[in-house]
Short mmCIF file of C-alpha atoms in Angstrom, two decimals:
data_model
loop_
_atom_site.label_atom_id
_atom_site.label_comp_id
_atom_site.label_asym_id
_atom_site.label_seq_id
_atom_site.Cartn_x
_atom_site.Cartn_y
_atom_site.Cartn_z
CA MET R 1 196.07 8.51 90.21
CA ILE R 2 196.00 11.77 88.59
CA ILE R 3 192.32 11.64 89.20
CA PHE R 4 192.77 11.06 92.95
CA GLU R 5 195.33 13.93 93.23
CA TRP R 6 192.75 16.22 91.62
CA LEU R 7 189.94 15.14 93.93
CA LEU R 8 191.97 15.61 97.03
CA ARG R 9 192.95 19.12 95.72
CA ALA R 10 189.48 19.86 95.19
CA LEU R 11 188.47 18.67 98.34
CA LEU R 12 191.24 20.72 100.08
CA GLY R 13 190.46 23.58 98.21
CA GLY R 14 186.81 23.38 99.59
CA GLY R 15 188.14 22.70 102.89
CA GLY R 16 189.90 25.71 102.65
CA ALA R 17 186.97 27.98 101.65
CA LEU R 18 184.96 26.41 104.00
CA LEU R 19 187.54 27.31 107.06
CA VAL R 20 187.41 30.78 106.05
CA TRP R 21 183.89 30.89 106.07
CA VAL R 22 183.46 29.65 109.55
CA ALA R 23 186.36 31.71 110.89
CA TRP R 24 185.49 35.14 109.00
CA PRO R 25 182.69 35.83 111.84
CA VAL R 26 184.89 34.67 114.82
CA SER R 27 187.62 36.85 113.29
CA LYS R 28 185.47 39.69 113.32
CA GLY R 29 183.61 39.39 116.32
CA ALA R 30 187.26 39.38 117.85
CA TRP R 31 188.17 42.54 116.29
CA GLN R 32 184.90 43.93 117.75
CA ALA R 33 185.73 43.07 121.01
CA GLN R 34 189.12 44.04 121.33
CA GLN R 35 187.80 47.59 120.33
CA ALA R 36 186.27 47.64 123.93
CA ASP R 37 189.59 46.29 126.05
CA PRO R 38 190.64 49.43 126.80
CA VAL R 39 187.74 50.34 128.43
CA VAL R 40 187.52 47.25 130.44
CA THR R 41 191.02 47.41 131.28
CA LYS R 42 190.24 50.84 132.79
CA LEU R 43 187.01 49.94 134.72
CA ARG R 44 188.94 46.80 136.35
CA TRP R 45 192.18 48.83 137.53
CA ASP R 46 189.49 51.84 138.66
CA TYR R 47 191.01 54.49 136.28
CA LYS R 48 188.82 57.26 135.43
CA VAL R 49 186.36 56.35 132.64
CA ASP R 50 183.51 58.28 131.04
CA LEU R 51 179.87 56.68 130.88
CA GLY R 52 180.05 57.66 126.95
CA ASP R 53 183.20 55.30 126.41
CA VAL R 54 181.37 52.38 128.48
CA ARG R 55 178.42 53.00 126.01
CA LEU R 56 180.84 52.59 123.03
CA ALA R 57 182.66 49.49 124.55
CA ILE R 58 178.77 47.88 124.92
CA GLU R 59 178.34 48.83 121.10
CA SER R 60 181.62 47.40 120.01
CA LEU R 61 180.52 43.89 121.72
CA ASP R 62 177.01 44.10 120.45
CA ARG R 63 178.76 43.80 117.24
CA ALA R 64 181.07 41.15 118.62
CA ILE R 65 178.25 39.21 119.57
CA ALA R 66 176.02 39.81 116.34
CA PHE R 67 179.14 38.12 114.67
CA ASP R 68 180.15 35.36 117.19
CA PRO R 69 177.59 34.90 120.02
CA THR R 70 179.83 32.86 122.46
CA ALA R 71 179.63 32.55 126.09
CA THR R 72 182.96 34.45 126.62
CA ARG R 73 181.44 37.54 124.49
CA HIS R 74 178.32 37.80 126.46
CA MET R 75 180.34 37.59 129.98
CA GLN R 76 182.53 40.27 128.53
CA ARG R 77 179.35 42.69 127.64
CA SER R 78 177.96 41.88 130.95
CA GLU R 79 181.09 43.09 132.94
CA LEU R 80 180.38 46.42 130.79
CA LEU R 81 176.74 46.42 131.39
CA ALA R 82 177.11 45.93 135.20
CA ALA R 83 179.66 48.94 135.30
CA ALA R 84 177.52 51.30 133.50
CA ALA R 85 174.67 50.46 135.71
CA LEU R 86 176.54 50.23 138.92
CA VAL R 87 179.78 52.46 138.74
CA PRO R 88 178.59 55.39 141.60
CA THR R 89 180.19 58.37 139.29
CA PHE R 90 178.12 57.73 136.16
CA GLU R 91 175.09 59.89 135.62
CA ARG R 92 171.97 57.50 134.59
CA THR R 93 168.31 57.06 135.15
CA PRO R 94 166.49 54.76 137.21
CA ALA R 95 165.38 53.51 133.91
CA GLN R 96 168.43 52.84 132.44
CA ARG R 97 170.07 51.31 135.62
CA THR R 98 167.46 48.47 135.39
CA GLU R 99 167.73 47.97 131.68
CA TRP R 100 171.42 47.85 131.84
CA LEU R 101 171.24 45.64 135.23
CA GLU R 102 168.59 43.29 133.13
CA ARG R 103 170.76 42.83 130.01
CA ALA R 104 173.63 42.16 132.10
CA GLU R 105 171.67 39.58 133.91
CA ALA R 106 170.57 38.03 130.90
CA ASP R 107 174.22 38.09 129.20
CA LEU R 108 175.36 36.09 132.23
CA ASN R 109 172.15 33.45 132.30
CA PHE R 110 173.60 32.73 128.76
CA GLY R 111 177.18 32.77 129.44
CA LEU R 112 176.95 30.51 132.57
CA GLY R 113 174.55 28.14 130.79
CA ASN R 114 176.90 27.39 128.38
CA ASP R 115 180.15 27.64 130.35
CA PRO R 116 179.22 27.10 134.46
CA GLY R 117 182.97 26.71 135.87
CA ARG R 118 183.02 30.63 136.09
CA GLY R 119 183.54 31.74 139.56
CA VAL R 120 184.03 35.31 139.04
CA GLN R 121 180.99 35.44 136.71
CA TRP R 122 178.67 33.85 138.97
CA LEU R 123 179.88 36.47 141.33
CA ARG R 124 179.21 39.05 139.03
CA LEU R 125 175.55 37.75 138.87
CA ALA R 126 174.99 37.73 142.50
CA VAL R 127 175.72 41.72 142.23
CA ILE R 128 173.52 42.44 139.72
CA ARG R 129 170.53 40.65 141.08
CA LEU R 130 171.18 42.30 144.57
CA GLY R 131 171.31 45.47 142.34
CA LEU R 132 168.07 44.79 140.94
CA GLU R 133 166.11 43.06 143.80
CA GLY R 134 168.05 43.84 146.95
CA PRO R 135 168.88 41.03 149.26
CA SER R 136 167.16 37.59 147.91
CA GLN R 137 167.75 34.07 147.27
CA ARG R 138 168.12 34.96 143.72
CA SER R 139 171.43 36.75 144.64
CA ILE R 140 172.44 34.03 146.98
CA ALA R 141 172.57 31.35 144.67
CA PRO R 142 174.88 32.62 142.40
CA LEU R 143 177.02 33.76 145.16
CA LEU R 144 176.98 30.30 146.74
CA MET R 145 177.90 29.01 143.12
CA SER R 146 180.86 31.43 142.80
CA ILE R 147 182.16 29.70 146.02
CA ASP R 148 181.54 26.27 144.80
CA THR R 149 183.61 26.81 141.58
CA SER R 150 186.43 29.24 142.84
CA PRO R 151 186.39 29.10 146.21
CA MET R 152 190.12 29.93 146.69
CA MET R 153 190.34 33.00 144.29
CA LEU R 154 191.87 35.27 146.82
CA PRO R 155 191.08 38.38 144.67
CA VAL R 156 187.44 38.02 144.80
CA TRP R 157 187.10 37.32 148.62
CA GLN R 158 186.47 40.74 149.62
CA ALA R 159 183.93 41.49 147.20
CA ARG R 160 182.34 38.09 148.47
CA LEU R 161 182.52 38.83 152.12
CA GLN R 162 180.75 42.19 151.39
CA LEU R 163 178.04 40.27 149.22
CA ILE R 164 177.35 37.80 152.31
CA LEU R 165 177.03 40.88 154.63
CA ASP R 166 174.50 42.37 152.34
CA ASN R 167 172.60 39.60 151.55
CA TRP R 168 172.64 38.22 155.55
CA GLN R 169 168.80 38.91 156.11
CA ALA R 170 167.96 36.83 153.52
CA PHE R 171 170.22 33.38 154.16
CA THR R 172 168.59 30.53 155.34
CA PRO R 173 170.31 28.98 158.42
CA GLN R 174 171.65 26.33 156.70
CA GLN R 175 173.52 28.95 154.44
CA ARG R 176 174.44 31.17 157.13
CA GLU R 177 176.16 28.30 158.86
CA TYR R 178 177.97 27.26 155.35
CA VAL R 179 179.29 30.70 154.39
CA GLY R 180 180.11 31.36 158.10
CA ILE R 181 182.66 28.00 157.71
CA TYR R 182 183.67 29.61 154.51
CA VAL R 183 184.59 33.10 155.88
CA ALA R 184 186.31 31.72 158.72
CA ARG R 185 188.81 29.58 156.23
CA THR R 186 189.54 32.26 154.24
CA TRP R 187 190.48 34.15 157.36
CA ARG R 188 192.96 31.27 158.30
CA LEU R 189 194.31 31.13 154.55
CA SER R 190 194.70 35.03 154.08
CA PRO R 191 198.26 35.98 154.10
CA ASN R 192 197.39 39.58 154.84
CA LYS R 193 193.69 40.24 156.13
CA ARG R 194 193.39 43.85 155.60
CA TRP R 195 190.72 43.11 153.43
CA PHE R 196 188.43 42.06 156.07
CA ALA R 197 188.86 45.62 157.39
CA ALA R 198 188.04 46.87 153.73
CA ALA R 199 184.73 44.80 153.40
CA ILE R 200 183.28 46.17 157.07
CA ARG R 201 181.48 49.21 156.41
CA THR R 202 179.01 49.59 159.18
CA PRO R 203 179.47 48.45 162.76
CA LEU R 204 176.73 45.38 161.79
CA ASP R 205 179.10 44.32 159.15
CA GLU R 206 181.65 44.35 162.03
CA LEU R 207 179.55 42.28 164.57
CA PHE R 208 179.00 39.81 161.70
CA VAL R 209 182.47 39.61 160.76
CA ARG R 210 183.38 39.34 164.36
CA TYR R 211 181.30 36.35 164.82
CA PHE R 212 182.30 34.48 161.69
CA VAL R 213 186.09 34.51 163.10
CA ARG R 214 185.00 34.08 166.81
CA ASP R 215 187.08 30.71 166.91
CA GLU R 216 189.81 31.94 165.48
CA PRO R 217 192.96 32.62 167.66
CA GLY R 218 193.52 36.06 167.83
CA ALA R 219 191.15 37.27 165.30
CA GLN R 220 189.35 39.55 167.72
CA ASP R 221 192.42 41.70 168.44
CA GLU R 222 193.70 41.53 165.08
CA LEU R 223 190.55 42.90 163.67
CA THR R 224 190.47 45.77 166.38
CA ARG R 225 194.47 46.37 164.82
CA LEU R 226 193.06 46.61 161.04
CA LEU R 227 190.15 48.36 161.61
CA ALA R 228 192.21 51.33 163.92
CA GLU R 229 194.61 51.35 161.10
CA LYS R 230 191.75 51.88 158.43
CA ARG R 231 190.09 54.78 160.34
CA LYS R 232 193.61 56.61 160.63
#
């Protein structure tokens, strides 16, 4: 009996040491990732942030990934890399912009390969590929995946509509029909349709949006009213 108790304690002790050994990189990775959280929060809320702060946050996530290379960590870094490349007020060279977008794309390819049910991340991948290549099927593919995985996520509907408009020339006829049905459905389900007006940036955008909602009762008049409010 004493022998069995000793063996049990030895196994528990060994298991505890193993647990510490396994958990240590995860804890270090989490601590490093937390250093980037304030910058991520500022970017998401559109607060003022310097490119230097974004660079430091990216470096923190570089270290976090070195300790704990999970899909989530790669997705977190992609958000910062995309911001560094695409926020209009940041000063960077074209080469830097391309490098950051390519790194962000690689992070998302890894992250979504391991955790494909992330609609927002698919949408970010569509934005990044649009930034790298312009309108293309490579941007459209993740855009459609974003719709398929998170169709009812209202906070990203405006960004999706803008991506649909930006990629319109590259859609196939079947894809155009699919996204047209999707946009009409978001119109019907939106409690507040001001985001449609916010997504319209050019007369051509307006033409397409009016076409998408052509069969929705009262949509044309409401769009006219919303656009008039936007222009005030």
